[in-house]
Short mmCIF file of C-alpha atoms and ligand atoms in Angstrom, two decimals:
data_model
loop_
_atom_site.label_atom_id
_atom_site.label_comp_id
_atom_site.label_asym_id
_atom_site.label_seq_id
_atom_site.Cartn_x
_atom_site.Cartn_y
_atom_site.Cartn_z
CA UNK A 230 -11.32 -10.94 7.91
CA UNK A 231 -11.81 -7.92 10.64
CA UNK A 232 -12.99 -9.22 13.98
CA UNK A 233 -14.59 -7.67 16.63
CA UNK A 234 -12.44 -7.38 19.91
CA UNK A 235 -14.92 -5.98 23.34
CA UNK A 236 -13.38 -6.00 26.67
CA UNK A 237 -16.80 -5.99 29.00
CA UNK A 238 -18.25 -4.47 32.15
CA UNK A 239 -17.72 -1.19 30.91
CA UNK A 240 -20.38 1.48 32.20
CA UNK A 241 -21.57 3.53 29.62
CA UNK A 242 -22.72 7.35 29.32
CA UNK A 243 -23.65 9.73 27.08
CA UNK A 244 -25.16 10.26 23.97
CA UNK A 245 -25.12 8.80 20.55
CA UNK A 246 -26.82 9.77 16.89
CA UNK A 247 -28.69 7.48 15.40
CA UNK A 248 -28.42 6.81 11.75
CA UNK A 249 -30.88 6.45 8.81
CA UNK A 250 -32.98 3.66 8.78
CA UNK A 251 -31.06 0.68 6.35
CA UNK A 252 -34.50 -0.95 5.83
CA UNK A 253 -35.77 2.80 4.47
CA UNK A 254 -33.45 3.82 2.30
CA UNK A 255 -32.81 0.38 0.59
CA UNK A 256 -36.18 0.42 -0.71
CA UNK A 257 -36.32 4.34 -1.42
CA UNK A 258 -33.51 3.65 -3.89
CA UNK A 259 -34.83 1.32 -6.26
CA UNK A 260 -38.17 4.00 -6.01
CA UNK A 261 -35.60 6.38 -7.43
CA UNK A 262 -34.99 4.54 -10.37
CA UNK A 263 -38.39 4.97 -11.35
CA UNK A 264 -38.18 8.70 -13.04
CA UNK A 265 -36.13 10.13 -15.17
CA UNK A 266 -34.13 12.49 -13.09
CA UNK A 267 -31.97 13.24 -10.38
CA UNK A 268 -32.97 12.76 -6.53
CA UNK A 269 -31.35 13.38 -3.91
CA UNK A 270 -31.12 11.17 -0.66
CA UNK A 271 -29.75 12.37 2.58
CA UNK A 272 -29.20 10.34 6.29
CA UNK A 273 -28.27 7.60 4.32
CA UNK A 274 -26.35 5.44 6.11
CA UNK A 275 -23.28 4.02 5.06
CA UNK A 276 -23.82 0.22 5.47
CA UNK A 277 -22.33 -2.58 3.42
CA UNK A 278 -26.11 -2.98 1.87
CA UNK A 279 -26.54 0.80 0.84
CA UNK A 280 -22.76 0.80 -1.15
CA UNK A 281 -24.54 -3.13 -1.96
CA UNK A 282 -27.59 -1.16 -3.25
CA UNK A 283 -25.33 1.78 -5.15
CA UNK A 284 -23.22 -1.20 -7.02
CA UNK A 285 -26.81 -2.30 -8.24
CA UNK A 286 -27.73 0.81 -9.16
CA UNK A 287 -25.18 1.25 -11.31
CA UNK A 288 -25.07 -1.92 -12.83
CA UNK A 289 -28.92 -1.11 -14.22
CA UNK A 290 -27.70 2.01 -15.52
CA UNK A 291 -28.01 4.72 -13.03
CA UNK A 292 -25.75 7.41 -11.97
CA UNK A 293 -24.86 7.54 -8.38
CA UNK A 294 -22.88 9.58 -5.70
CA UNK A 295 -22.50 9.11 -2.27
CA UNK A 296 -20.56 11.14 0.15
CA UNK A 297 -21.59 12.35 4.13
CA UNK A 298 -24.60 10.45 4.06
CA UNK A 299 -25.69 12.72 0.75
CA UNK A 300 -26.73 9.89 -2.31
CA UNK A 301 -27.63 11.20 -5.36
CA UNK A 302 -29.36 8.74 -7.77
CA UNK A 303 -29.99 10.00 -11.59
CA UNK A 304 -32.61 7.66 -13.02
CA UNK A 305 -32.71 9.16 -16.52
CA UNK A 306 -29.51 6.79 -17.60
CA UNK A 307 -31.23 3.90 -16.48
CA UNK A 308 -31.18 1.06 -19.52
CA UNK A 309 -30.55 -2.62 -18.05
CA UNK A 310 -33.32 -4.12 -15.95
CA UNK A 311 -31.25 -6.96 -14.50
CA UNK A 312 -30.12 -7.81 -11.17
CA UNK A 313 -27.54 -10.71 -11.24
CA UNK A 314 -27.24 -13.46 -8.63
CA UNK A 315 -23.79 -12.35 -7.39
CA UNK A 316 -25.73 -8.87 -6.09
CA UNK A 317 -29.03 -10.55 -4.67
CA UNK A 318 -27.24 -13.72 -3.40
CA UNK A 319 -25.68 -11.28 -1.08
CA UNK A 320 -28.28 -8.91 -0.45
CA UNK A 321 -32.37 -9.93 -0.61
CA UNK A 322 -33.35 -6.46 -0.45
CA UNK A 323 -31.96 -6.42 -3.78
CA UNK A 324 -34.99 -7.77 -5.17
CA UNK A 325 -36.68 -4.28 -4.46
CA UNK A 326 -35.53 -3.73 -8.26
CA UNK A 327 -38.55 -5.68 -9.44
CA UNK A 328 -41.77 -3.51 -9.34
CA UNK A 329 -39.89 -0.31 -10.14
CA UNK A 330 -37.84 -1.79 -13.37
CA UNK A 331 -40.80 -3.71 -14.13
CA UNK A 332 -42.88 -0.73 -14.24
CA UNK A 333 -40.33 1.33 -15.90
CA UNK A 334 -39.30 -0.88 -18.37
CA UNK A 335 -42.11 -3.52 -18.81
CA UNK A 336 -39.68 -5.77 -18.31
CA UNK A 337 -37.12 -7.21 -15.49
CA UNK A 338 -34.63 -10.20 -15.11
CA UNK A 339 -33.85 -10.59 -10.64
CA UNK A 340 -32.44 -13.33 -9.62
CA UNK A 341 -34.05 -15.66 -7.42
CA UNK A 342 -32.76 -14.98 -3.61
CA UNK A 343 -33.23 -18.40 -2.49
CA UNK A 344 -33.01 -19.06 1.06
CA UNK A 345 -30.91 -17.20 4.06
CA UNK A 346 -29.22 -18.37 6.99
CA UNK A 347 -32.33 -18.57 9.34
CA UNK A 348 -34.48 -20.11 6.73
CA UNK A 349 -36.40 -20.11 3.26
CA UNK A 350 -37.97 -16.92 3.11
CA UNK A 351 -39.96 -17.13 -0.09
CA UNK A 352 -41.04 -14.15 -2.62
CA UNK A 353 -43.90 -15.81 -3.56
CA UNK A 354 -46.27 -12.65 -2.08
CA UNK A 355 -44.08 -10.38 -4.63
CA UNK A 356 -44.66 -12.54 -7.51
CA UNK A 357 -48.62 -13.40 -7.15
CA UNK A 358 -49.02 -9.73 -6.58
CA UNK A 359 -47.47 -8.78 -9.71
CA UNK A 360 -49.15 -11.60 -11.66
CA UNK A 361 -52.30 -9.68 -10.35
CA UNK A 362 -51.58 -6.55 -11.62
CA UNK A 363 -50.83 -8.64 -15.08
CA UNK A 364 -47.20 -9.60 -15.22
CA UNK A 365 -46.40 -12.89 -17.01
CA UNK A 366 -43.64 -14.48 -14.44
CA UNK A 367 -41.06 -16.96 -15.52
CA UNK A 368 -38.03 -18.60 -13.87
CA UNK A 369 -35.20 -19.02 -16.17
CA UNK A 370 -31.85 -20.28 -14.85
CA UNK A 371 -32.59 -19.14 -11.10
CA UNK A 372 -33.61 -15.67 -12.62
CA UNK A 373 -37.19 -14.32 -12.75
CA UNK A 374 -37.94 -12.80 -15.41
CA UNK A 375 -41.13 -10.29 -15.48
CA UNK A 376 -43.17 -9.03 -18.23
CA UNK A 377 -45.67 -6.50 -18.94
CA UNK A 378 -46.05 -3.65 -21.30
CA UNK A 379 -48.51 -1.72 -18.93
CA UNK A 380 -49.18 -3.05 -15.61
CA UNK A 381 -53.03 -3.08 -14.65
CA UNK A 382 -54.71 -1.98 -11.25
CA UNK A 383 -56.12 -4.81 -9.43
CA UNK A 384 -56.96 -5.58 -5.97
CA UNK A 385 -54.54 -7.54 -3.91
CA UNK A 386 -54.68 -9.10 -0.37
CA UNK A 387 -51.68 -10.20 1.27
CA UNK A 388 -51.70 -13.71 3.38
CA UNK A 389 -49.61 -11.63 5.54
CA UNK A 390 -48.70 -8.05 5.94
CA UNK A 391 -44.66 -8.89 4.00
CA UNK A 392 -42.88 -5.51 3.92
CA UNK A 393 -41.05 -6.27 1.17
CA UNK A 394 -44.01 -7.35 -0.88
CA UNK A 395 -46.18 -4.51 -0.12
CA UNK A 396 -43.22 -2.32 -0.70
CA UNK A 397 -42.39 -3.91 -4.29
CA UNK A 398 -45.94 -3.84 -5.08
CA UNK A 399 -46.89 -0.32 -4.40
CA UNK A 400 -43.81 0.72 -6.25
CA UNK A 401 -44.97 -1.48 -9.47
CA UNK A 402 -48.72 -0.25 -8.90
CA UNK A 403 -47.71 3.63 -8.35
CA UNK A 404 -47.68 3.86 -12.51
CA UNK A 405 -50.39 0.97 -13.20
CA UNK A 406 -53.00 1.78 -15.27
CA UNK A 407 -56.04 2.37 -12.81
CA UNK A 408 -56.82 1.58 -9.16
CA UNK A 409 -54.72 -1.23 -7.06
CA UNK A 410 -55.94 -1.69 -3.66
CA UNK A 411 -53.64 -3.56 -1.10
CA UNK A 412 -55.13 -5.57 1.49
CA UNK A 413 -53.18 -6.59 4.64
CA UNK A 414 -50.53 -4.02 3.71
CA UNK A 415 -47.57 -3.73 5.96
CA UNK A 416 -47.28 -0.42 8.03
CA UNK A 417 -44.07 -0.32 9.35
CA UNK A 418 -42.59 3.39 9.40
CA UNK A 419 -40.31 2.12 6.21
CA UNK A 420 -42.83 1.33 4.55
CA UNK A 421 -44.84 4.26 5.26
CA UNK A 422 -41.90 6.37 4.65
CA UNK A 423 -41.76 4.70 0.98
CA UNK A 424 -45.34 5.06 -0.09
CA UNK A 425 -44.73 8.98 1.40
CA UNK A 426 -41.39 9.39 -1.04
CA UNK A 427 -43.63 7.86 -4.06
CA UNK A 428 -46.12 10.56 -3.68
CA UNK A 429 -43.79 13.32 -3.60
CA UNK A 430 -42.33 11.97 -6.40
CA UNK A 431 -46.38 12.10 -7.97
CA UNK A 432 -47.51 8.97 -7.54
CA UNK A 433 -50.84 9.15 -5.50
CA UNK A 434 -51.36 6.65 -2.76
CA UNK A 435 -54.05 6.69 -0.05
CA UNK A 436 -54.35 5.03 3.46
CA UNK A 437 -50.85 5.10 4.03
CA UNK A 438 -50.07 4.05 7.37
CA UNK A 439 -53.16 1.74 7.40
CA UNK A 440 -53.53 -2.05 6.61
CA UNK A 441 -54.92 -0.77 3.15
CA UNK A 442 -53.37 1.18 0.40
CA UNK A 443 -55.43 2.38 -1.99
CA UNK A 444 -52.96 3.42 -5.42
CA UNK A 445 -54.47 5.66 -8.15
CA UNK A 446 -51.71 4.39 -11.35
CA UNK A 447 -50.26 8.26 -12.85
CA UNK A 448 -48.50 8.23 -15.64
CA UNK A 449 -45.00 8.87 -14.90
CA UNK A 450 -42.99 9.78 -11.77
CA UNK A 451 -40.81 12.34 -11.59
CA UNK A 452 -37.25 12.64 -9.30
CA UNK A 453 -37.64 14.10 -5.64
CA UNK A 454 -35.42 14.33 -2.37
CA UNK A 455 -35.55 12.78 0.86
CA UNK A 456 -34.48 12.80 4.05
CA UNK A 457 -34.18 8.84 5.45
CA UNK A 458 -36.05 8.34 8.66
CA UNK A 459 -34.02 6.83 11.82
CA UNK A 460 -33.18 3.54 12.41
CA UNK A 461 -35.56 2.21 15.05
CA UNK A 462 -33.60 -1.36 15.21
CA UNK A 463 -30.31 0.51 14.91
CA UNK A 464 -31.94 2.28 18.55
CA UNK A 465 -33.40 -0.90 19.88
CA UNK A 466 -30.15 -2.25 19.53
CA UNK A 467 -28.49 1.10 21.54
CA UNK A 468 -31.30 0.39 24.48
CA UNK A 469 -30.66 -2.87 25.44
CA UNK A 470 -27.05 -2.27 25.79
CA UNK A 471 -27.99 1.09 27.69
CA UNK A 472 -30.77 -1.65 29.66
CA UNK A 473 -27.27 -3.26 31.07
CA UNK A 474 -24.72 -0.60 31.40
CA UNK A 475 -25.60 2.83 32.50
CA UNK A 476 -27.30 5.53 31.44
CA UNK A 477 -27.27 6.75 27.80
CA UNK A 478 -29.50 9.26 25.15
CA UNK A 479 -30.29 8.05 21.67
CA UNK A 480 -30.53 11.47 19.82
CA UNK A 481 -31.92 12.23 16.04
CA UNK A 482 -34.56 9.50 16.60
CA UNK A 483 -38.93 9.42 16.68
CA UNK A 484 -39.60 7.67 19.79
CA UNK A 485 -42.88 6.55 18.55
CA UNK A 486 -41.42 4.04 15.97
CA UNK A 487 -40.35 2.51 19.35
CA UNK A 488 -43.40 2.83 21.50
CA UNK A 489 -44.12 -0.99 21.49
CA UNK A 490 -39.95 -1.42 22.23
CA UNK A 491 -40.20 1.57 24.92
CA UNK A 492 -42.63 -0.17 26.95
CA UNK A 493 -41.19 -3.15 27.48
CA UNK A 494 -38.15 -1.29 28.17
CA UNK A 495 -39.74 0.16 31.16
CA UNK A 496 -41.32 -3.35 31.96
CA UNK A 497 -37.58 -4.62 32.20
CA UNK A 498 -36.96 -2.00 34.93
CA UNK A 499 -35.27 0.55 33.29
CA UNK A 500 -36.11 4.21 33.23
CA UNK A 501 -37.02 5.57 29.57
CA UNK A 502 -37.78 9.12 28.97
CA UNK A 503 -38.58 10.73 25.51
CA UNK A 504 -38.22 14.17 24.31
CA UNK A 505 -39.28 14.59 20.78
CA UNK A 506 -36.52 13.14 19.24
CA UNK A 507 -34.58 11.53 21.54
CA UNK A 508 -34.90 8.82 24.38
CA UNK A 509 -32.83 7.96 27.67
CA UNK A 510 -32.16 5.00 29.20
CA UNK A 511 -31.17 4.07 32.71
CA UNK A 512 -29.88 0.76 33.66
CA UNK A 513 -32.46 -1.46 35.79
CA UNK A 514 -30.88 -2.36 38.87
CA UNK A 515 -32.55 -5.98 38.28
CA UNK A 516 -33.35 -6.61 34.56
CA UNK A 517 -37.23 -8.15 35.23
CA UNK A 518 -37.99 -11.12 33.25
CA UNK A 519 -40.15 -9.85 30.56
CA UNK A 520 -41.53 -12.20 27.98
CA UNK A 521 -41.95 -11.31 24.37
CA UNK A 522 -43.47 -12.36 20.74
CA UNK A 523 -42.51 -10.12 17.99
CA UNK A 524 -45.31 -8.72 15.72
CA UNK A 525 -45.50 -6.77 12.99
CA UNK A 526 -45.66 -3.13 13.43
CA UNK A 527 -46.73 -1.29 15.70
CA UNK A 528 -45.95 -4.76 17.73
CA UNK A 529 -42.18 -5.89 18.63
CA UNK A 530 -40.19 -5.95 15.70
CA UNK A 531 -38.75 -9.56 14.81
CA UNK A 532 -35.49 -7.31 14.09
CA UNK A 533 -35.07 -6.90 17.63
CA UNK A 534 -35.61 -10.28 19.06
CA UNK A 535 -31.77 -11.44 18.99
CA UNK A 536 -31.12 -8.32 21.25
CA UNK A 537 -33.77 -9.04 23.66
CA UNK A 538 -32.51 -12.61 24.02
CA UNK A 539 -29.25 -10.89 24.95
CA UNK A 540 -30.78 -8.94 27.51
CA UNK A 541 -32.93 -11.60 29.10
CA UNK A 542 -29.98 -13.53 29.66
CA UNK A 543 -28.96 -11.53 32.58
CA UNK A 544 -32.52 -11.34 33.96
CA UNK A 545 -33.54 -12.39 37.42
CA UNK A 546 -35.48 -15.07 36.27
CA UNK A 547 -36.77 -17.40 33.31
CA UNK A 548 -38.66 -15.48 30.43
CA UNK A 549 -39.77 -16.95 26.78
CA UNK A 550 -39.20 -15.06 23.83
CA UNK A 551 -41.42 -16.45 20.68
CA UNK A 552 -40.54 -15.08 16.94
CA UNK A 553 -44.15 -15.11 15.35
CA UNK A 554 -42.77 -13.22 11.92
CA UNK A 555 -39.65 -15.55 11.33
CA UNK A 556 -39.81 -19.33 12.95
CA UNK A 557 -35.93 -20.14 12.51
CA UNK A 558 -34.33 -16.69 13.42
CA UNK A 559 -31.83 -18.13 16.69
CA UNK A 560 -28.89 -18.70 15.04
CA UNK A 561 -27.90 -16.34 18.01
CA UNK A 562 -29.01 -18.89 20.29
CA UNK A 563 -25.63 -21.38 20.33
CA UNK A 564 -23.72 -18.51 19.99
CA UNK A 565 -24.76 -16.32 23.15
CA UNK A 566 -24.91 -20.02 25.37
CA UNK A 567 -21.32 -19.88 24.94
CA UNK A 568 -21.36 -16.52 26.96
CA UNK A 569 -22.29 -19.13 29.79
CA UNK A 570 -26.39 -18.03 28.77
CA UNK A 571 -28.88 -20.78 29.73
CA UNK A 572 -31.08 -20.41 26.30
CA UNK A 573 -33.55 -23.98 24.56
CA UNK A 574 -35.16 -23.18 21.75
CA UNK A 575 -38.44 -25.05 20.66
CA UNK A 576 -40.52 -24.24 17.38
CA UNK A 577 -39.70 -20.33 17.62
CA UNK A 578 -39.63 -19.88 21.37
CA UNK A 579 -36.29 -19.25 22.92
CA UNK A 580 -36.65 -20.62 26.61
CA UNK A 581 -34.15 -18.01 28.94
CA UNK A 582 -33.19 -18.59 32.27
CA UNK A 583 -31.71 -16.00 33.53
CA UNK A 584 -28.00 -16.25 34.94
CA UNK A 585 -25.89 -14.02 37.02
CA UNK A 586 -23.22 -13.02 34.30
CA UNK A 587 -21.84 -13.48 31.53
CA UNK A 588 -18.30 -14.76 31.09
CA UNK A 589 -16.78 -13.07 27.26
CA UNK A 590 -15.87 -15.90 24.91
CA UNK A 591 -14.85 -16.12 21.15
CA UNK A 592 -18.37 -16.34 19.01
CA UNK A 593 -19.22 -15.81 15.16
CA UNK A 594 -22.24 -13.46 13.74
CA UNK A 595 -24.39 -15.17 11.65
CA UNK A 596 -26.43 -12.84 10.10
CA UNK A 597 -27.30 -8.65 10.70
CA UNK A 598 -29.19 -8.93 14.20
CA UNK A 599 -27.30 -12.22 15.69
CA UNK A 600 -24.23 -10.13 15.17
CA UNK A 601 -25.61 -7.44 17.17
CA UNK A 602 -27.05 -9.36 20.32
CA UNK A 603 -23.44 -10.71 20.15
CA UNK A 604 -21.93 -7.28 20.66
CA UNK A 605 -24.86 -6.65 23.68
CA UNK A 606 -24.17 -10.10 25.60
CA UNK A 607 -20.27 -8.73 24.66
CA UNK A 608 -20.47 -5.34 26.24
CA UNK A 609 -22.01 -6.58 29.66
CA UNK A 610 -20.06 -9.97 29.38
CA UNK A 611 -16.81 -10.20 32.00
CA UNK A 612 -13.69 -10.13 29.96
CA UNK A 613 -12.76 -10.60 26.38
CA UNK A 614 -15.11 -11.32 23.74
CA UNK A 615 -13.59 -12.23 20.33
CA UNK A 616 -16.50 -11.79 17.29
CA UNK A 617 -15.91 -13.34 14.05
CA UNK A 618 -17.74 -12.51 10.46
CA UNK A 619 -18.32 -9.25 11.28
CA UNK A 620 -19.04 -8.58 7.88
CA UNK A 621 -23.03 -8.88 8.87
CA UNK A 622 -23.04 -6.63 11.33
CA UNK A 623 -21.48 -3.97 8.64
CA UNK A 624 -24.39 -4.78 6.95
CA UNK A 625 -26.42 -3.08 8.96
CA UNK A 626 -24.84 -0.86 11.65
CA UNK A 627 -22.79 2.32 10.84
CA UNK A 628 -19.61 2.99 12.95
CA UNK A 629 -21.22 0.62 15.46
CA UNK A 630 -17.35 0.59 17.35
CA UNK A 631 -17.29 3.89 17.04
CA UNK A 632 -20.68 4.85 18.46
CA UNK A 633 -20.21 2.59 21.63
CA UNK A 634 -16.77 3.64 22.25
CA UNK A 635 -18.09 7.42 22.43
CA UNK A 636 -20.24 5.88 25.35
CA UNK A 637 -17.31 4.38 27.15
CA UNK A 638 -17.29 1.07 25.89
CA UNK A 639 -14.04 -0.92 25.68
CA UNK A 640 -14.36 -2.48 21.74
CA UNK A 641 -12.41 -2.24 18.69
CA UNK A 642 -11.81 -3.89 15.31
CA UNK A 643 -8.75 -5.58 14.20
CA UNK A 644 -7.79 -7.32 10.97
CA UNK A 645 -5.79 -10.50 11.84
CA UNK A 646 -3.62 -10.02 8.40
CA UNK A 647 -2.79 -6.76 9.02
N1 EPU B 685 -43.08 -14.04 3.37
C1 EPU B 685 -43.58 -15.02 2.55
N2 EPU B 685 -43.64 -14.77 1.20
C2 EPU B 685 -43.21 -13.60 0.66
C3 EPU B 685 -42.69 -12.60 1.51
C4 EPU B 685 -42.64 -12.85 2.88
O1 EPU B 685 -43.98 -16.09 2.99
O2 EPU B 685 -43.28 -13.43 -0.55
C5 EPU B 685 -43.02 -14.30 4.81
C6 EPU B 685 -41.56 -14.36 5.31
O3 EPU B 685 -41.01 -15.63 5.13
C7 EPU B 685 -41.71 -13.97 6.76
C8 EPU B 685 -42.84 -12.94 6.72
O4 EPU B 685 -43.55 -13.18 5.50
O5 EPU B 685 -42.10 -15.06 7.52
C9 EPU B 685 -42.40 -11.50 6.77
O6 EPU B 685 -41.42 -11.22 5.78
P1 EPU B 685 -41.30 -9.79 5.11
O7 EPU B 685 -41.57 -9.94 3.67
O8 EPU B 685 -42.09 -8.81 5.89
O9 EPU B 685 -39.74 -9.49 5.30
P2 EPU B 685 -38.76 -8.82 4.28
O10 EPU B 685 -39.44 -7.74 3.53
O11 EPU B 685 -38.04 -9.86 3.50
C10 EPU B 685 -37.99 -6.94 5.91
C11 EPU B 685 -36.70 -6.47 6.49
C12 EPU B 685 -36.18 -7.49 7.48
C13 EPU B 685 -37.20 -7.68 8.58
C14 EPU B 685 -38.56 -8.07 7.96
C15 EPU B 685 -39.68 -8.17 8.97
C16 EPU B 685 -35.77 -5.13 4.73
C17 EPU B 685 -34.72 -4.94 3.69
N3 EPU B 685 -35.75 -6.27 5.42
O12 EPU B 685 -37.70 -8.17 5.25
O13 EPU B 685 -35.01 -6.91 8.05
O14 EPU B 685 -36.80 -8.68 9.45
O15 EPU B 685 -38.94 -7.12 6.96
O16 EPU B 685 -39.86 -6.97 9.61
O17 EPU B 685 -36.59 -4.26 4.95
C18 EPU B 685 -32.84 -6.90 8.97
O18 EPU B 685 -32.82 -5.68 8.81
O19 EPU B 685 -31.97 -7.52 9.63
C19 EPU B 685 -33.91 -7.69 8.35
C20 EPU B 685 -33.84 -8.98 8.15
#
C-alpha cells in the first residue's frame, strides 16, 4: 500500500489550480443518468470516488468515458437500478443513485451504507423524503429497495439542511408529478450547482440557493453538459498549508464559496487577497488563536475542520474548535498529537493548545479530511513524516503530491512492495 513520505519546513511559493469540486460532480453523475442521452462533464476530477462513481455507472447500465477531466455519461443504455454493497460500502455518495433510478425506473435496489469511520451517519432524511413523495421503502438483506410507478409532489421539511438528502430528493422530485417544496434545503454551492445542472437538463426548480426549493415535476429530462465548479475544501485545504509556509495563489477558484473560510483566514493573521478567481495567501508571522464551529453553508464547512485543527496546533495560544454538523469527526485528533500537538477532545470540541512546532512522525489517514490535516501538520512539521492508508486521501484530492511539490514542498509517494 503507497505511503505518503513529506520531509517538512519547506517554504512554499507559487501557484496551484484547483480542481473540480468531488462533492459536485459525484452527485451531477447520478443526475445524468436520469435522461436518455449523452452529457458531457468537464473539470472532473480524477479522484478514487469519481472512477468509484464511473464503475457504478456502468454497472446500472450506462456508457461512460473519462479522459483529461472530460466524462461523458450516455444515460439512454441505462437498464439495472441496483447499487451493490461492495460499491456503497466503499463510497456513501453512492447512494446518490436512489432518487434518479427511482424516478427513472420506478424502482431501485441501494444498499444500505451503514456507518463510517467517524460515526453512524444515517439516511433516514433520504428515505422519509421519498416515502413523502410516495415511495413504498423496504430493507431486504441490507439493501433498500424503493418503489413507485410515478412519484408524487409533496411538501417536505428537512430536520436539518442534509446535502445529500436534499440533493437525492430534488433529483427524485425534478420528474414527480406536481409541486414538491423543500423546506430547510441545503445551499451549499454543490448543491446549488446540482439543482442548476437539473434545470438545464429541463427540470424546473425555483429558490435555488435558498433554504427552500420549490420543484415543478416535467415529464422527462433530457442530457446536458457541465462544467464542475471548484473544489472549495480542495482550496481550504491549499490555505492552511499556505497559513504556515509562505506565500501561495489558488487559481481557477470562486472566492466566495470561501468567504466564511477567507475571514477567518485573515483572523489567523494571514494576508488573503482575491481576484475573481483566485486567492493569495501570506503566511502569518504568529498564527492567532482563532476559535471555530463549523456550520452549514455559507458557515465553516465541517469538511475543513481537520485542517484547521492542524493549523491551530502551531498557534500562539489555546483555541477550541467545535464540529456542530458531525459530533465524532477527530479521528485526526490521536493522529496529529503524535506530531507532538497538545489536542482533548470533549463531545465535538477539540481543545488546542498551541505548541511551538511540530516534530514529523509516522501517522495513518483515517478517512478523506484526517488524511489531509495529516499532510498540513506534515508540511510545517520538522523532519520526516511517514503517512499510511493514503488510499483516503486519493479519495478526494487530485495529484495532491504533485500540486504541493510545484509549490516547493519536499513530499512524495512510495509503494513499499515496489
Ligand atoms: N443526517 C441525518 N440523516 C440523514 C442525512 C444526514 O441524520 O438522512 C445528518 C448527518 O448524520 C450529519 C448531518 O445530517 O450529522 C449532515 O449530513 P449531510 O447529509 O449533509 O452529509 P452528506 O450528504 O452525507 C456531504 C458531503 C460530506 C460533507 C457533508 C456535510 C458529499 C458526497 N459528501 O455528506 O463530505 O462532510 O455533506 O457538508 O457531498 C467529504 O468530502 O470528505 C465529506 C465527508
Amino acid at each position: 500500500m503507497d505511503k505518503i513520505f513529506i520531509e517538512g519546513q519547506q517554504t512554499l511559493s507559487g501557484s496551484v489550480q484547483i480542481s473540480g469540486a468531488k462533492n459536485a460532480v459525484l452527485p451531477i453523475m447520478t443526475a445524468a443518468l436520469m435522461a436518455e442521452g449523452r452529457s458531457v462533464v468537464t473539470r472532473v476530477p480524477d479522484l478514487r470516488d469519481t472512477r468509484t462513481m464511473i464503475r457504478l455507472m456502468e454497472i446500472v447500465g450506462a456508457t461512460c468515458s473519462f479522459e483529461n477531466g472530460k466524462l461523458s455519461i450516455d444515460g439512454s443504455t441505462v437498464n439495472n437500478p441496483e447499487a451493490p454493497y461492495d460499491l456503497v460500502k466503499t463510497m456513501r455518495a453512492s447512494f446518490y443513485v436512489l432518487g434518479p433510478l427511482l424516478a427513472r425506473f420506478g424502482v431501485v435496489k441501494v444498499s444500505l451504507p451503514g456507518g463510517c469511520a467517524w460515526g453512524p451517519r444515517p439516511v433516514d432524511f433520504h428515505l422519509k423524503g421519498l416515502e413523502k413523495l410516495g415511495a413504498k421503502i423496504t430493507l431486504e438483506s441490507g439493501y433498500i429497495i424503493a418503489e413507485a410507478k410515478r412519484l408524487q409532489g409533496t411538501k417536505i421539511n428537512f430536520e436539518f439542511p442534509s446535502v445529500g438528502a436534499t440533493g437525492n430528493i430534488a433529483m427524485a422530485a425534478a420528474t414527480a408529478e406536481g409541486t414538491t417544496i423543500i423546506e430547510n434545503a441545503a445551499r451549499e454551492p454543490e448543491i446549488v450547482q446540482l439543482c442548476e445542472y437539473l434545470n438545464t437538463m429541463g427540470a424546473c426548480i425555483r429558490g435555488i440557493g435558498t433554504t427552500r426549493l420549490t420543484i415543478d415535476g416535467v415529464e422527462t429530462l433530457h442530457s446536458a453538459d457541465i462544467d464542475v465548479i471548484p473544489d472549495r475544501i480542495e482550496a481550504g485545504t491549499f490555505l492552511a498549508a499556505g497559513a504556515l509556509l509562505g506565500e501561495i495563489t489558488l487559481n481557477g477558484v470562486i472566492p466566495e464559496h470561501l468567504d466564511s473560510v477567507i475571514l477567518n483566514f485573515k483572523e489567523v493573521g494571514c494576508n488573503v487577497s482575491t481576484t475573481s478567481n483566485s486567492v493569495t495567501i501570506a503566511q502569518a508571522d504568529k498564527i492567532q488563536p482563532v476559535d471555530m464551529t463549523t456550520a452549514v453553508y455559507p458557515g465553516f464547512p465541517t469538511d475543513l475542520q481537520a485542517q484547521w485543527v492542524a493549523l491551530m496546533t502551531l498557534a500562539k495560544g489555546s483555541s477550541m474548535i467545535t464540529d456542530t454538523v458531525y459530533h465524532d469527526r477527530f479521528s485526526h485528533v490521536p493522529e496529529l498529537n503524535r506530531f507532538g500537538a497538545n489536542i482533548k477532545v470533549e463531545n465535538n470540541t477539540a481543545f488546542v493548545r498551541g505548541v511551538d512546532a511540530l516534530v514529523g512522525a509516522p501517522v495513518m489517514s483515517t478517512d478523506i479530511r484526517a488524511s489531509a490535516s495529516l499532510i498540513v501538520a506534515g508540511l510545517a512539521a520538522k523532519g520526516r513524516t511517514e503517512i499510511s492508508r493514503v488510499y483516503h486521501i486519493d479519495r478526494g484530492y487530485e495529484q495532491i503530491e504533485e500540486k504541493f511539490r510545484s509549490l516547493g514542498a519536499n513530499i512524495w509517494r512510495k509503494n513499499p512492495i515496489v
